[in-house]
Short mmCIF file of C-alpha atoms and ligand atoms in Angstrom, two decimals:
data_model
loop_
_atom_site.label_atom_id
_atom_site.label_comp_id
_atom_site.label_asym_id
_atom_site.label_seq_id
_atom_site.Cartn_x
_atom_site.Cartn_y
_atom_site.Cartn_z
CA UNK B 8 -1.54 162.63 177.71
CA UNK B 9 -4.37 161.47 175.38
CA UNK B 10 -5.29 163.00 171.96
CA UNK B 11 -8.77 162.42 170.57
CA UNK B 12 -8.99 162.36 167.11
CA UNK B 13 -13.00 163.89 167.05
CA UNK B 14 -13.40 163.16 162.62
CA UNK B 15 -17.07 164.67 163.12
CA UNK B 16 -18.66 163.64 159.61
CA UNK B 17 -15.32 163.44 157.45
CA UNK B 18 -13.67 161.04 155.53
CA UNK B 19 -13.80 157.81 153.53
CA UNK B 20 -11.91 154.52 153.20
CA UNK B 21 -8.94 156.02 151.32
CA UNK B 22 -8.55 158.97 153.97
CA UNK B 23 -7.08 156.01 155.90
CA UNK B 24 -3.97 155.89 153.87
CA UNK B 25 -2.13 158.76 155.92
CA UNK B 26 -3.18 157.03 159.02
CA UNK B 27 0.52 154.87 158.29
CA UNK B 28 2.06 157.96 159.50
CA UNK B 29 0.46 158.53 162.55
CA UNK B 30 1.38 154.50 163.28
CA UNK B 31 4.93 155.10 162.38
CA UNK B 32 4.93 158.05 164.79
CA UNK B 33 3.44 156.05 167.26
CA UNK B 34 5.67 153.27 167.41
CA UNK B 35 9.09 155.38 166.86
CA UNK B 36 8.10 158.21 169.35
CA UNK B 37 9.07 156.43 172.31
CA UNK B 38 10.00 159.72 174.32
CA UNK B 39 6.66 159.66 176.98
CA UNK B 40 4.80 156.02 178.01
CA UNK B 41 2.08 158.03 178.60
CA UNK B 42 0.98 159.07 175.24
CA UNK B 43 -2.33 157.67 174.21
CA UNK B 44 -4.01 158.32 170.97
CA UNK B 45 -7.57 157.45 170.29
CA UNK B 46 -9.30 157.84 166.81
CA UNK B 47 -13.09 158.57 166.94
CA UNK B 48 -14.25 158.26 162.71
CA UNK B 49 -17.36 158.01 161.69
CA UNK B 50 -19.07 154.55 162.14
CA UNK B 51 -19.04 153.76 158.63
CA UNK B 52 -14.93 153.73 159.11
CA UNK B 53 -14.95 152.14 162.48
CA UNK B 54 -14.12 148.43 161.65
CA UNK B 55 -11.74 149.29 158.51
CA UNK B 56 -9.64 151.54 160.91
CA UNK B 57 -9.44 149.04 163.46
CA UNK B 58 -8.19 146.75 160.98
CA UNK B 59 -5.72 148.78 159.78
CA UNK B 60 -4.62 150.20 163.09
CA UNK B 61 -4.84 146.43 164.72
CA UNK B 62 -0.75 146.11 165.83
CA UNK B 63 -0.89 149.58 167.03
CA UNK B 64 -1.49 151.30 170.45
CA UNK B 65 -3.55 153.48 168.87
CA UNK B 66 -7.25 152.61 169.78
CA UNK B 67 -10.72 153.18 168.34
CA UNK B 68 -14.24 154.72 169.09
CA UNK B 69 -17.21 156.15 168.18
CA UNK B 70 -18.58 159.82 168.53
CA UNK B 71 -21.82 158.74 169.69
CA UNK B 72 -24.39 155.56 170.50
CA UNK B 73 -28.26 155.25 170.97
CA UNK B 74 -28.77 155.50 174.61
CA UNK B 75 -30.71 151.57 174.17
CA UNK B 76 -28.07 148.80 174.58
CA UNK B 77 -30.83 145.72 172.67
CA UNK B 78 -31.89 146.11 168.91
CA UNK B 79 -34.80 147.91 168.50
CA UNK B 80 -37.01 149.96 165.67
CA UNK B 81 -34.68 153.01 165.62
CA UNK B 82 -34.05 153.52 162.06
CA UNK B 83 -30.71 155.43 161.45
CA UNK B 84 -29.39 154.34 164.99
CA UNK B 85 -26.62 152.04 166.31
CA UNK B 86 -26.10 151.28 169.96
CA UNK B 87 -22.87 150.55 172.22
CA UNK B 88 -23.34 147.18 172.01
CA UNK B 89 -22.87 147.50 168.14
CA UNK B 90 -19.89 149.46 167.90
CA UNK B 91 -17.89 147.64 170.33
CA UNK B 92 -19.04 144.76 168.19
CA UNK B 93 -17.04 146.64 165.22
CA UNK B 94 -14.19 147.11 166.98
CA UNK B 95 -15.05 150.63 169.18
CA UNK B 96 -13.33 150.94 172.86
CA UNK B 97 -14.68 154.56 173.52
CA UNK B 98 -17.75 156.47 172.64
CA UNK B 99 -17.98 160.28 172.68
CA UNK B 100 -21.38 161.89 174.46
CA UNK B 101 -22.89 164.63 174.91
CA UNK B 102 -21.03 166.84 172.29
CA UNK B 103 -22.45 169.98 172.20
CA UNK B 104 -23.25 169.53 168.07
CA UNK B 105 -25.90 166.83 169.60
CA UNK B 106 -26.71 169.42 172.07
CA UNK B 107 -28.05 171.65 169.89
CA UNK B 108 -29.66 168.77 167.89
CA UNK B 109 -31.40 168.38 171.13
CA UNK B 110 -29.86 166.07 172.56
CA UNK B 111 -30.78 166.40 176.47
CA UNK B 112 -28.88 165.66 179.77
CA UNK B 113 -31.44 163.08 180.61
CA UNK B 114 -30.61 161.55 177.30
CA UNK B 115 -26.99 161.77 177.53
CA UNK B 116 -27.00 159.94 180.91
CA UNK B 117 -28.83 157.14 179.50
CA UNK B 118 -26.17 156.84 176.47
CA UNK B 119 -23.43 157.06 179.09
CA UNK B 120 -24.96 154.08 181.18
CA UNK B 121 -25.50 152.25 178.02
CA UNK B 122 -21.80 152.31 176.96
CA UNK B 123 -20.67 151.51 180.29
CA UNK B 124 -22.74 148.55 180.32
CA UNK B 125 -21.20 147.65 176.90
CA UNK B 126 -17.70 147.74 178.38
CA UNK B 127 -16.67 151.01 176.02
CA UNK B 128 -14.90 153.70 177.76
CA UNK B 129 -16.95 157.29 178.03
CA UNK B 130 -15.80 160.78 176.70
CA UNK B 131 -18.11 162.86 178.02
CA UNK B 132 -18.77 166.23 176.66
CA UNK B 133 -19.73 169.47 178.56
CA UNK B 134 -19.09 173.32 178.11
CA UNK B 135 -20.81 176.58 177.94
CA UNK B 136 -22.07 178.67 174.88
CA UNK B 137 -21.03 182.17 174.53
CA UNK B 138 -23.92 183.55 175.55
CA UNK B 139 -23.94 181.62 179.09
CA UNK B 140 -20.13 182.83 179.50
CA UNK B 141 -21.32 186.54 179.01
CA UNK B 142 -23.80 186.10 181.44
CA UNK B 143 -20.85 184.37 183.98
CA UNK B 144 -22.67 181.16 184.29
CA UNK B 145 -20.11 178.78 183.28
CA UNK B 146 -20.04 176.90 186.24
CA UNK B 147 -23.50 176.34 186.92
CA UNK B 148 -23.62 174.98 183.84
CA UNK B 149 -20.97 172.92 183.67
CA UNK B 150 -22.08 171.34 187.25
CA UNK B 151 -25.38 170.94 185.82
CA UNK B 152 -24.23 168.68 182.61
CA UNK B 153 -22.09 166.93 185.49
CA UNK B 154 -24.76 166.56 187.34
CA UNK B 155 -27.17 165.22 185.27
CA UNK B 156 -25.29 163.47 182.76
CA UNK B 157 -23.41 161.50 185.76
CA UNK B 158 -26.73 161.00 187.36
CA UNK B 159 -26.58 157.17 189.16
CA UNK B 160 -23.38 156.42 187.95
CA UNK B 161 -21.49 155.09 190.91
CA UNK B 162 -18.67 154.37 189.27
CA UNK B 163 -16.46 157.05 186.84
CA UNK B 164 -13.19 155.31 186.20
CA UNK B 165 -14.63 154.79 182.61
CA UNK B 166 -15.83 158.21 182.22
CA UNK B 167 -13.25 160.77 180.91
CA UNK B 168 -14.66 164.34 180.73
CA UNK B 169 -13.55 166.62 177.53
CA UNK B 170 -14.45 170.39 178.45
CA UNK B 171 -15.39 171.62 175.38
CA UNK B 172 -16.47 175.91 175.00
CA UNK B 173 -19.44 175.70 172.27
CA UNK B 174 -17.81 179.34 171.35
CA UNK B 175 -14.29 177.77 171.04
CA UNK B 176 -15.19 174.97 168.78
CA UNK B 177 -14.58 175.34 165.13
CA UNK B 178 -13.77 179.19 165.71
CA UNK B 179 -10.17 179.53 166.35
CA UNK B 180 -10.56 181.16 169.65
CA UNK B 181 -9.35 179.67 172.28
CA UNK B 182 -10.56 180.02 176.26
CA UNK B 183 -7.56 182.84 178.13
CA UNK B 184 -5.14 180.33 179.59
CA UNK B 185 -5.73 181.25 183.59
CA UNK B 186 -9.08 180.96 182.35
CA UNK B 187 -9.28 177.55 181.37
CA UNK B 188 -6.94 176.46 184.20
CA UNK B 189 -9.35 177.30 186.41
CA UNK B 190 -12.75 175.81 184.85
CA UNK B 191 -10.70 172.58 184.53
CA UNK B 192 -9.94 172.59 188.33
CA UNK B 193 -13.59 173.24 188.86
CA UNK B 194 -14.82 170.20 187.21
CA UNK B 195 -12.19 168.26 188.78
CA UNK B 196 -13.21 168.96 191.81
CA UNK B 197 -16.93 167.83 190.84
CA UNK B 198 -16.14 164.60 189.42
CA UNK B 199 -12.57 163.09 191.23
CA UNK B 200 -10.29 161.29 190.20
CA UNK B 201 -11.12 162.10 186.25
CA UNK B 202 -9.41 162.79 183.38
CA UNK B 203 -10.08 166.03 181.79
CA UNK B 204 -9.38 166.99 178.20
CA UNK B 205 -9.63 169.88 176.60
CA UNK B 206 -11.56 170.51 172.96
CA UNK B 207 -12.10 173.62 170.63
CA UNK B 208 -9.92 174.74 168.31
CA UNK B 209 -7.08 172.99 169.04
CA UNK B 210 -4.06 173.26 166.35
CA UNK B 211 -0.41 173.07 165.82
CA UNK B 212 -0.26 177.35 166.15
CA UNK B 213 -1.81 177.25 169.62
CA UNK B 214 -0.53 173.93 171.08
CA UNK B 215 2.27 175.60 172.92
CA UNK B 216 0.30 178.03 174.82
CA UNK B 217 -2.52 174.87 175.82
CA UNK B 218 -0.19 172.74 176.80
CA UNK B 219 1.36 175.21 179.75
CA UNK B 220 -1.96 174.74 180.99
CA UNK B 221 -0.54 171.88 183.38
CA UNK B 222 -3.97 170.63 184.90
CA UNK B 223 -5.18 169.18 181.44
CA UNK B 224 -4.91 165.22 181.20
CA UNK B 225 -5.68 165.49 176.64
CA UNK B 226 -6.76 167.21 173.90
CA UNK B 227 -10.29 166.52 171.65
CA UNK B 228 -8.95 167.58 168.26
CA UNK B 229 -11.76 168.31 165.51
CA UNK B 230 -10.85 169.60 162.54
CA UNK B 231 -7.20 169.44 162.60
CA UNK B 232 -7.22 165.74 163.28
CA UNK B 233 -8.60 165.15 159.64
CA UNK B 234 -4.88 165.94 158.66
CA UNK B 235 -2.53 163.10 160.07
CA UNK B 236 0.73 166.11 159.75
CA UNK B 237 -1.29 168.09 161.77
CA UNK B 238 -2.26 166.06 164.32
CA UNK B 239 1.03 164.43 164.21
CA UNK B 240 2.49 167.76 165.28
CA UNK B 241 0.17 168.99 167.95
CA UNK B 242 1.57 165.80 169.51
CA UNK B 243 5.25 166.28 168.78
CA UNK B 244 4.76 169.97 170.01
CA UNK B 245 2.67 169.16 173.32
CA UNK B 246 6.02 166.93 174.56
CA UNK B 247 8.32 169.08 173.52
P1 PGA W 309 -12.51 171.61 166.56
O1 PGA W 309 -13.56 170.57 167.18
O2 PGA W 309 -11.14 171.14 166.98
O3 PGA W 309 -12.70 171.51 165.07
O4 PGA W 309 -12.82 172.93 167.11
C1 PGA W 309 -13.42 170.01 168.43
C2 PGA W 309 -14.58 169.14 168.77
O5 PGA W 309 -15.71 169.48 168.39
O6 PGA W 309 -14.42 168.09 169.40
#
């Protein structure tokens, strides 16, 4: 199972102090092989928490890239190239926060090409807003952002997918359980072979019920990932 830390724009260098814990955790919780934790800060934080998290598993990336891999005149930007350079494996695209900066899928397919090419790994963000579920369009939608944001890439195995409900994330509502089973066997269908995470909402009061949902491969935690206890027990909860 993977856990994505998603920090959105939180934290400074001393809210890496409680990351110890999460290490310790790490290392002692030797229960499931599988368990991979990834932490996606803010860039500023990129290279001191791969620093600090160096002799752990626990690996590194960035919640977005410009979708050029050379140096250019894009004031404010930083490409793939540059954050693997600080020490980022993954990148997250296509959240839907970007989305509805404007970020299109034409544009998210070039930053997805862009950090393959850098060698980082993809988490690629898709979901429906409320008012496309109302209207029972999820799936079109979703195959469209597949679609599109996939567009030339022969090769996925880098590409994980995080299905993330715009009306799920930072609400405390969480997609019906048959529901979400089902909308993550759709998109694995589309893309094979992937990885598919779940985001929105995701916290130590509802991890029981997500994790019955047996198709998901990880969770993109926002909010409750800025608090190491909390995150710390999604994880303990999810294998137990
Ligand atoms: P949330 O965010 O857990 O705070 O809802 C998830 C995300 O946006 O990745």
């Amino acid at each position: 199972m993977y856990f994505i830390a998603n920090w959105k724009m939180y934290g400074g260098l001393n809210s890496l102090n409680s990351l110890h814990k999460v290490n310790k955790f790490f290392k002692t919780f030797k229960k499931n092989k599988s368990l991979r934790i990834i932490y996606c800060p803010p860039n500023t934080l990129i290279r001191p928490m791969s620093k600090k998290l160096k002799k752990s598993n626990i690996e590194v990336g960035a919640q977005n890239c410009h979708e050029k891999d050379s140096y250019g005149p894009f004031t404010g930007s930083v490409n793939s190239k540059m954050l693997k350079n600080v020490g980022a494996k993954y990148v997250i695209v296509g959240h839907s926060e970007n989305r509805q900066a404007g970020e299109t899928d034409k544009l998210i397919n070039q930053k997805i090409k862009s950090a393959l090419r850098s060698g980082l790994k993809v988490i690629f963000c898709i979901g429906e807003t409320l008012s496309q579920k109302r209207k029972k369009i999820t799936n079109k939608v979703l195959n469209k952002q597949i679609k599109l944001g996939l567009n030339k890439i022969r090769n996925n195995s880098k590409v994980f997918i995080a299905y993330e409900p715009v009306w799920s994330i930072g609400t405390g509502v969480i997609p019906k359980s048959n529901e979400l089973f089902t909308t993550i066997n759709f998109i694995k269908k589309k893309i094979k072979k992937s990885k598919v995470f779940y985001g929105g909402s995701v916290n130590p009061k509802n991890i029981n019920e997500l994790k019955s949902i047996i198709n998901i491969d990880g969770f993109l935690v926002g909010g409750a990932s800025q608090d190491s206890k909390k995150f710390i027990d999604i994880i303990k909860k999810t294998y137990n």
